[in-house]
XYZ file of C-alpha atoms in Angstrom:
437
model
C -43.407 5.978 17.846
C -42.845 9.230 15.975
C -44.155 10.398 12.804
C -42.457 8.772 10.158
C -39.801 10.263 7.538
C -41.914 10.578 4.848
C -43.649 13.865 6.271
C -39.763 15.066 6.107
C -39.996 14.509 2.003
C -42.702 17.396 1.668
C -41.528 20.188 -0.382
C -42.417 23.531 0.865
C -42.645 26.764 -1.773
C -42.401 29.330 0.452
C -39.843 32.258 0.495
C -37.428 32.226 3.726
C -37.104 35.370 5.226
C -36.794 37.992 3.128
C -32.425 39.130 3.129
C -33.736 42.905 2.978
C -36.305 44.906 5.348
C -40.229 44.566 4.685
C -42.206 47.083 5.449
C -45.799 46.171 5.909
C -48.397 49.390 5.178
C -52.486 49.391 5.013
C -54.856 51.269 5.623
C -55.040 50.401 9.612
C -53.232 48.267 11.980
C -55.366 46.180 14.697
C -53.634 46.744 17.971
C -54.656 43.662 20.230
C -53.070 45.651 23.304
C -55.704 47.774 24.053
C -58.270 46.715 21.288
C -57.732 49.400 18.831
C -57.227 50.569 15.692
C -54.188 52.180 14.398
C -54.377 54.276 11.451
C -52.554 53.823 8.980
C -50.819 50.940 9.898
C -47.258 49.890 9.307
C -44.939 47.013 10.457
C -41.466 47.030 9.787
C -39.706 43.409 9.211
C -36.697 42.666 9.347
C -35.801 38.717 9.494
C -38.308 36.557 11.697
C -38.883 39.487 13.451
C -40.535 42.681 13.764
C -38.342 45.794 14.028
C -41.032 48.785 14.302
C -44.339 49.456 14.163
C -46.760 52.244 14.134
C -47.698 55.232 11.979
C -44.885 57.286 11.233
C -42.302 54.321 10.652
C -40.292 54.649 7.952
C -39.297 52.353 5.233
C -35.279 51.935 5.338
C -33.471 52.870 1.924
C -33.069 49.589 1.352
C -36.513 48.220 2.314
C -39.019 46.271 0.087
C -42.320 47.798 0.728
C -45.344 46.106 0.571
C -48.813 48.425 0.450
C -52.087 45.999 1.010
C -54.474 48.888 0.451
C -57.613 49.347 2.350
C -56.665 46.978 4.781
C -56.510 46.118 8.413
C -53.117 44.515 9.241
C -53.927 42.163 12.435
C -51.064 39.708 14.437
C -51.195 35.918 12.777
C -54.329 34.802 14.515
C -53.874 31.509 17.174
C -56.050 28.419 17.862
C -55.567 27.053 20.869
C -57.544 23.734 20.381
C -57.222 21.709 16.847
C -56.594 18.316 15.472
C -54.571 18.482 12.818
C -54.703 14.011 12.506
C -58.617 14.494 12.174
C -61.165 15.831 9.403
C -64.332 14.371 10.017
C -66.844 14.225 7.074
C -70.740 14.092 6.846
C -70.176 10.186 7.396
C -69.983 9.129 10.740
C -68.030 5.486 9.732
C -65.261 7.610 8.235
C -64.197 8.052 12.160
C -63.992 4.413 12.377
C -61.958 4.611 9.016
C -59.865 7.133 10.446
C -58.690 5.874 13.632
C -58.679 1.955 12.633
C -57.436 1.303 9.268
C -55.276 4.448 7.663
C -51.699 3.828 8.236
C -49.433 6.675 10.149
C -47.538 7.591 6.832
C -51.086 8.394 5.712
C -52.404 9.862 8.360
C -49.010 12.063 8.418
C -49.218 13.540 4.968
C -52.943 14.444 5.973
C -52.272 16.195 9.086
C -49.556 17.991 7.194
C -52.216 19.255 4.498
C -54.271 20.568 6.930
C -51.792 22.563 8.691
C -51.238 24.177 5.698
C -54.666 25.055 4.883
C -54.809 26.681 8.601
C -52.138 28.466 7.862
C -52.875 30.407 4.657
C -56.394 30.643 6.694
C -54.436 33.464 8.700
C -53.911 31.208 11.742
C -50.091 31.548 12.167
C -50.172 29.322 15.627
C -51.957 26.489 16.843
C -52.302 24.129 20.022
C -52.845 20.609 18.631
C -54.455 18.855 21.571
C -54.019 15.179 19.821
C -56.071 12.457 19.343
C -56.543 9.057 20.977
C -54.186 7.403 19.008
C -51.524 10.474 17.888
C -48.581 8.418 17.214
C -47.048 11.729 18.440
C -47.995 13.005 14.600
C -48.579 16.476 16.187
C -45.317 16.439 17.078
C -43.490 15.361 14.579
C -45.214 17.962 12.165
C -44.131 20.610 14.857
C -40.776 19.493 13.945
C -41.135 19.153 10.676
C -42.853 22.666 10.488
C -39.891 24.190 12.176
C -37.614 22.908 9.792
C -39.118 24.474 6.895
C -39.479 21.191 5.381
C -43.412 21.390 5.816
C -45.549 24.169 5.817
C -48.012 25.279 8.686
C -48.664 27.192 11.817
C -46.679 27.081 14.497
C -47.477 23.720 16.681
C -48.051 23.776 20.664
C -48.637 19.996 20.617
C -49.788 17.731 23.328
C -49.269 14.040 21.913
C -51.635 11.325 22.771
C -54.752 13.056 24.945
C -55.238 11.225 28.543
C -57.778 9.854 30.440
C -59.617 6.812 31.831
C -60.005 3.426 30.455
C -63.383 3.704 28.564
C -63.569 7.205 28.695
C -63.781 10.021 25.981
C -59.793 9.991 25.395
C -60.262 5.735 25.084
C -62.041 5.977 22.262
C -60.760 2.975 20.840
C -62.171 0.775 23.508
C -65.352 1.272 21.605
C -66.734 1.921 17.943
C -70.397 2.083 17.278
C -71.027 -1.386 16.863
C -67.110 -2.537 16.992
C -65.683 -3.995 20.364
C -61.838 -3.232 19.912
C -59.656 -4.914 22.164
C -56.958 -2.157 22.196
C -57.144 1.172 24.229
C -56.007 4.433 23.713
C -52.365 5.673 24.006
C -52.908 7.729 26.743
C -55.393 6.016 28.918
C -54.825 4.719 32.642
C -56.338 4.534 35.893
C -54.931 5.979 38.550
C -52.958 8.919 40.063
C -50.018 7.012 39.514
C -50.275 5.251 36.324
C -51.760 8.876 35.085
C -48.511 10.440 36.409
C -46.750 8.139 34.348
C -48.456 8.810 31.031
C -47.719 12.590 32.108
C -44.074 11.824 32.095
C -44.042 9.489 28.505
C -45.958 12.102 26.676
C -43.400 14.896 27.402
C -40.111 12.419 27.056
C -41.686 12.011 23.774
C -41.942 15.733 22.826
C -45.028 17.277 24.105
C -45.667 20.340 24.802
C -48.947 21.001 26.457
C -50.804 18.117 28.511
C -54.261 16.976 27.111
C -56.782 15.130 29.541
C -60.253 14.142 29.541
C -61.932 14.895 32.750
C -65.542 14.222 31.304
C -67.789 12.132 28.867
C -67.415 13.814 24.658
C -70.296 14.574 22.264
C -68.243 11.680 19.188
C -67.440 8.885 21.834
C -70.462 6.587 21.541
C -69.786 5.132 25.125
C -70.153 7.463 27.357
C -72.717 10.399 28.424
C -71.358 13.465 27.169
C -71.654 15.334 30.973
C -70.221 12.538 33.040
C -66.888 12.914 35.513
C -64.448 10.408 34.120
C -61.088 11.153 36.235
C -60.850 11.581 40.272
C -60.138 14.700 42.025
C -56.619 13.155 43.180
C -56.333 11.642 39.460
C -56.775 15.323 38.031
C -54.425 16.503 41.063
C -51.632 13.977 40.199
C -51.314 15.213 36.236
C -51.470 18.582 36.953
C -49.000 18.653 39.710
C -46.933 16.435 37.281
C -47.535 18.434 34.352
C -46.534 21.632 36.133
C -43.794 20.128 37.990
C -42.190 19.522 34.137
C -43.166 22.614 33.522
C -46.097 21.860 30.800
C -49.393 23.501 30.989
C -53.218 21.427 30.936
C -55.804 21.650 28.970
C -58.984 19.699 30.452
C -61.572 18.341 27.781
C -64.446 18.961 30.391
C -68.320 19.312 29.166
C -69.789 18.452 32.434
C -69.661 20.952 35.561
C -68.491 18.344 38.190
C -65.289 16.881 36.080
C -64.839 20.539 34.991
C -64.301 21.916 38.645
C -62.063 18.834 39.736
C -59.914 20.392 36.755
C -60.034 24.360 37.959
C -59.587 22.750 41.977
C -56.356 21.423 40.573
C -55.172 23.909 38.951
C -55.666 23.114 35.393
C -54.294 26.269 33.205
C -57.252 25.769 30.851
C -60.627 24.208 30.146
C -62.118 23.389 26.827
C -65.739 23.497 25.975
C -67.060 24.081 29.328
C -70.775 23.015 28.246
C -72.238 22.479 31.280
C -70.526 24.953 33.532
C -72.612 26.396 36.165
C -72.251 29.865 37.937
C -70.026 28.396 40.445
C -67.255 26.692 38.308
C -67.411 30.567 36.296
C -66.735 32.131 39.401
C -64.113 29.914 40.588
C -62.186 30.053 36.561
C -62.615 33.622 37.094
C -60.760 33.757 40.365
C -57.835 31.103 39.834
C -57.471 32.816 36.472
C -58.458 29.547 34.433
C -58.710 30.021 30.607
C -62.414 28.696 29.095
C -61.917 27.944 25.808
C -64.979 27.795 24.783
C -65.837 25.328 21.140
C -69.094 26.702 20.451
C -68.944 27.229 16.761
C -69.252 23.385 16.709
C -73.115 23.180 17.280
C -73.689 25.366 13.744
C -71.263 22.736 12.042
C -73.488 19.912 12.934
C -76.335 21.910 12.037
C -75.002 22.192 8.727
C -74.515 18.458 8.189
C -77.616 17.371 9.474
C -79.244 19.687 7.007
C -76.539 18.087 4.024
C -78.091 14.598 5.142
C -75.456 13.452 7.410
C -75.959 10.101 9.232
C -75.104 10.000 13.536
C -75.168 7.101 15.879
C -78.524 8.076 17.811
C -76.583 7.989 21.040
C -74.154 10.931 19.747
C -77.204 12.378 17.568
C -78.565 13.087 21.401
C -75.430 14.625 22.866
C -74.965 16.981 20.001
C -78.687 18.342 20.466
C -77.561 18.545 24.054
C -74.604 21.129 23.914
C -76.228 22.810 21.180
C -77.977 25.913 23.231
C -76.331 24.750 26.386
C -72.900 26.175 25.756
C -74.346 29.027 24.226
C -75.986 30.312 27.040
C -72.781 28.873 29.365
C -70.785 31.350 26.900
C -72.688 34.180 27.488
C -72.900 33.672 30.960
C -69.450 33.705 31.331
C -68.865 36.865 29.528
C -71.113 37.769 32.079
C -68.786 36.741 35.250
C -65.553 38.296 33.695
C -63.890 34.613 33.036
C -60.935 35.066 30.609
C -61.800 33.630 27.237
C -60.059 31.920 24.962
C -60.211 30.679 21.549
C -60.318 27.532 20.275
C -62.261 25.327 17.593
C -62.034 21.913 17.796
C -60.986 22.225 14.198
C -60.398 18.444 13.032
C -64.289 17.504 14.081
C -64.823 20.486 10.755
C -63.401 21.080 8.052
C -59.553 22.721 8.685
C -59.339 26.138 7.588
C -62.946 27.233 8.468
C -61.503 28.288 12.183
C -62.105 32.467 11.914
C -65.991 31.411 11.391
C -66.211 31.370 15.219
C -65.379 35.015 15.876
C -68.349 36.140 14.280
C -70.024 33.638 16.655
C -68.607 35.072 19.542
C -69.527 38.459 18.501
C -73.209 37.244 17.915
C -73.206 36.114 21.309
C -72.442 39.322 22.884
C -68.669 39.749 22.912
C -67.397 42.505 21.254
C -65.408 42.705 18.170
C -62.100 43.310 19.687
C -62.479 41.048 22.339
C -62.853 38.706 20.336
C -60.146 39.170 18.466
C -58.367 39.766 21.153
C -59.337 36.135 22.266
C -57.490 34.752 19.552
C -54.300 37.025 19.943
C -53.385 38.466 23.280
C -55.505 35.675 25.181
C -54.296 32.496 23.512
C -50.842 33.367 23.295
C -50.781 34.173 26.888
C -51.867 30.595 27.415
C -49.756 28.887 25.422
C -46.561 30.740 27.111
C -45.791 32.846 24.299
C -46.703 35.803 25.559
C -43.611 37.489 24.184
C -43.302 36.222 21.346
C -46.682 36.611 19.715
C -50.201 37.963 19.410
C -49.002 41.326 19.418
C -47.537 43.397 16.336
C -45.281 45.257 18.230
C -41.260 45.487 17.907
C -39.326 42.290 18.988
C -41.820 39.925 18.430
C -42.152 37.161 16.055
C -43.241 39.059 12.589
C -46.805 36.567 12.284
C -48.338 39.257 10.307
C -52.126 38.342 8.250
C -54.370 41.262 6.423
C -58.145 41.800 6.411
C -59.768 43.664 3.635
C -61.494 46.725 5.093
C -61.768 47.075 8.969
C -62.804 44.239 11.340
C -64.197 46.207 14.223
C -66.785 46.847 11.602
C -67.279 43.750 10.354
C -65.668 40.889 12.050
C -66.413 37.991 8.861
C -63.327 40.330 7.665
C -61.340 37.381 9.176
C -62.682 34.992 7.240
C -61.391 36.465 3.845
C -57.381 36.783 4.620
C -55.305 37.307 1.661
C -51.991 38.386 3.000
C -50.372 35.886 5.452
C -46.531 36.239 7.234
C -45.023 33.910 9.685
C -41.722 34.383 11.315
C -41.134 36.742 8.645
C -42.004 34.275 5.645
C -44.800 35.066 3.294
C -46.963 32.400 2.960
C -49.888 34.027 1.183
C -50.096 37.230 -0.748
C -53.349 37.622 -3.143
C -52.982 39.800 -6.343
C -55.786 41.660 -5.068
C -57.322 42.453 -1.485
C -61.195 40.766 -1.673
C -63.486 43.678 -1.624
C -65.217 44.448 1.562
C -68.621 43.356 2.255
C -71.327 46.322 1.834
């Protein structure tokens, strides 16, 4: 089932590319290349792409010039792990709400509301890694997105997530409380009957393979560290995944599902929690992508504080990956393993992504890094290596603007007032926000 019409009714307000050259000038340019700035910085536009870049290009005679002041000019940041079908509140039951009783036209006009929030939030690309029942949503807004008939980032999306009966990605086999006699899209047992949800997912659009190879802090029956898939059930999807040539992305908290995942040859894993030295060292050497959801402990923190109400059996497993995947972070800046970025946006509020870069620089990444996590890094793993993550000629012009200079002070992210995609702008402020003291 695909995402019904009435997503295709939204009305979106932005320009199409502009018929005339843009060319993009502030004060510096971020290049994600090698991790510096370029002063001043200027990006030449011409269509949905970029034409030139760098200090001494020049504005064409008939170019429309467009000076954003004491600014850094950065490529349209990427998140490589969302739900756009999910915004979790302080109240727990509103899950239930969510997954059981809102219709799909519903749920589709939501998801389509939150990618444009992420959007104007400077994140011009996105990796939707479902839900547990999609209704291929993701992937209809992909289409819908590409159309210019809604507005959003540009959606890698997986469909329906995979994974065991009763496992985190069946999280319709039980609510707190609520035996449901139904199971999630994507769930089977097997490496046959998993190679078979493989091949549905991707007949029905997707472009990315989800799976669950552990337990999940929100599924209230299961331990958040436990292995839920067999090493020749991991082996059959990614073989089948790669054989159709789709990537996989491995929901993995616990260290022995996790290296089951990197021994098959999974392209990434997200959250990681419970990694030890020896799953780092082996991500590091097959060149496996951790992308790493950390900024999701402060979240929680936050709503606990506001009141909120958990299940005490998911109240335990957030305390659990709280400091855990902190420390498994740093540790695996530590060991060299290629980092990622990725949220989990859907479990927080949409549009609050860029919060976890100053996390990442907290823990001891640098600034650029981890920038460059959500530029050079993600778009390498969601094969679009060419076409964006760098501002550089040829590429797609996903162009966003940071008041004052980010190496500096990387919450610059979080205040994005100018915002280009494919050579559309989406969001242009009157004024630049001042930067912070």
């Amino acid at each position: 089932m695909l995402a019904p019409s009435a997503l295709l009714l939204l009305v979106v307000s932005a320009a199409a590319p502009a018929e005339r050259p843009v060319l993009l000038t502030a004060a510096r340019m971020f290049d994600s290349r090698g991790g510096t700035l370029v002063t001043p910085g200027r990006v030449l536009v011409r269509g949905e792409r970029i034409e030139a870049v760098g200090p001494k290009t020049a504005a064409p005679a008939d170019a429309q010039v467009v000076d954003l002041g004491d600014a850094t000019l950065l490529p349209g940041l990427i998140d490589a792990h969302v739900h756009l079908r999910l915004e979790l509140t302080d109240n727990y039951q509103d899950y239930d709400l969510e997954a059981l009783q809102k219709t799909v036209p519903e749920l589709a006009l939501e998801a389509a509301e939150r990618a444009r929030r992420t959007l104007r939030a400077g994140f011009t690309t996105v990796r939707d890694v479902g839900n547990e029942r999609e209704y291929f949503i993701n992937v209809g807004l992909r289409r819908a997105i590409q159309k210019g008939v809604a507005e959003g980032p540009r959606v890698i999306a997986s469909g329906p997530q995979l994974g065991a009966t009763g496992g985190h990605c069946d999280i319709m086999g039980f609510r707190e409380g609520v035996l449901v006699q139904d199971r999630g899209e994507g769930v089977a047992d097997g490496p046959d009957a998993l190679r078979e949800r493989v091949r549905w997912v991707v007949k029905n659009g997707a472009d990315v393979i989800k799976v669950c190879a552990t337990g999940g802090v929100l599924s209230a029956g299961d331990d958040v560290d436990t292995s839920q898939l067999t090493q020749a059930e991991l082996d059959a999807v990614v073989e089948e995944a790669h054989a159709l040539r789709r990537k996989v992305a491995v929901h993995a908290h616990g260290n022995t599902g996790a290296k089951r995942a990197i021994r098959a040859g999974a392209d990434s894993i997200e959250h990681g929690t419970f990694l030890d030295d020896e799953a780092l060292t082996l991500m590091r050497q097959k060149g496996v992508v951790l992308v790493p959801t950390i900024f999701l402990d402060r979240v929680r923190q936050e709503q606990l504080q506001r009141g909120a109400q958990f299940p005490p059996k998911v109240l335990q497993k957030m305390k659990q990956v709280g400091q855990t995947g902190r420390d498994m972070f740093r540790r695996a800046i530590q060991r060299g393993v290629k980092i990622g970025f990725g949220t989990d946006a859907g479990v927080f509020k949409h549009g609050r992504n860029a919060e976890q870069l100053a996390l990442f620089v907290e823990l001891g990444m640098s600034p650029a890094d981890a920038l460059r996590t959500a530029t050079t890094v993600d778009a390498e793993l969601l094969g679009l290596g060419s076409e964006v993550g760098v501002l550089e000629a040829g590429r797609r012009a996903d162009v966003i603007a940071v008041p004052g200079d980010p190496l500096r002070d990387i919450t610059a992210v979080q205040r994005v007032f100018f915002v280009m995609k494919d050579g559309r702008i989406y969001r242009q402020d009157a004024a630049a926000p001042a930067p912070k003291p």
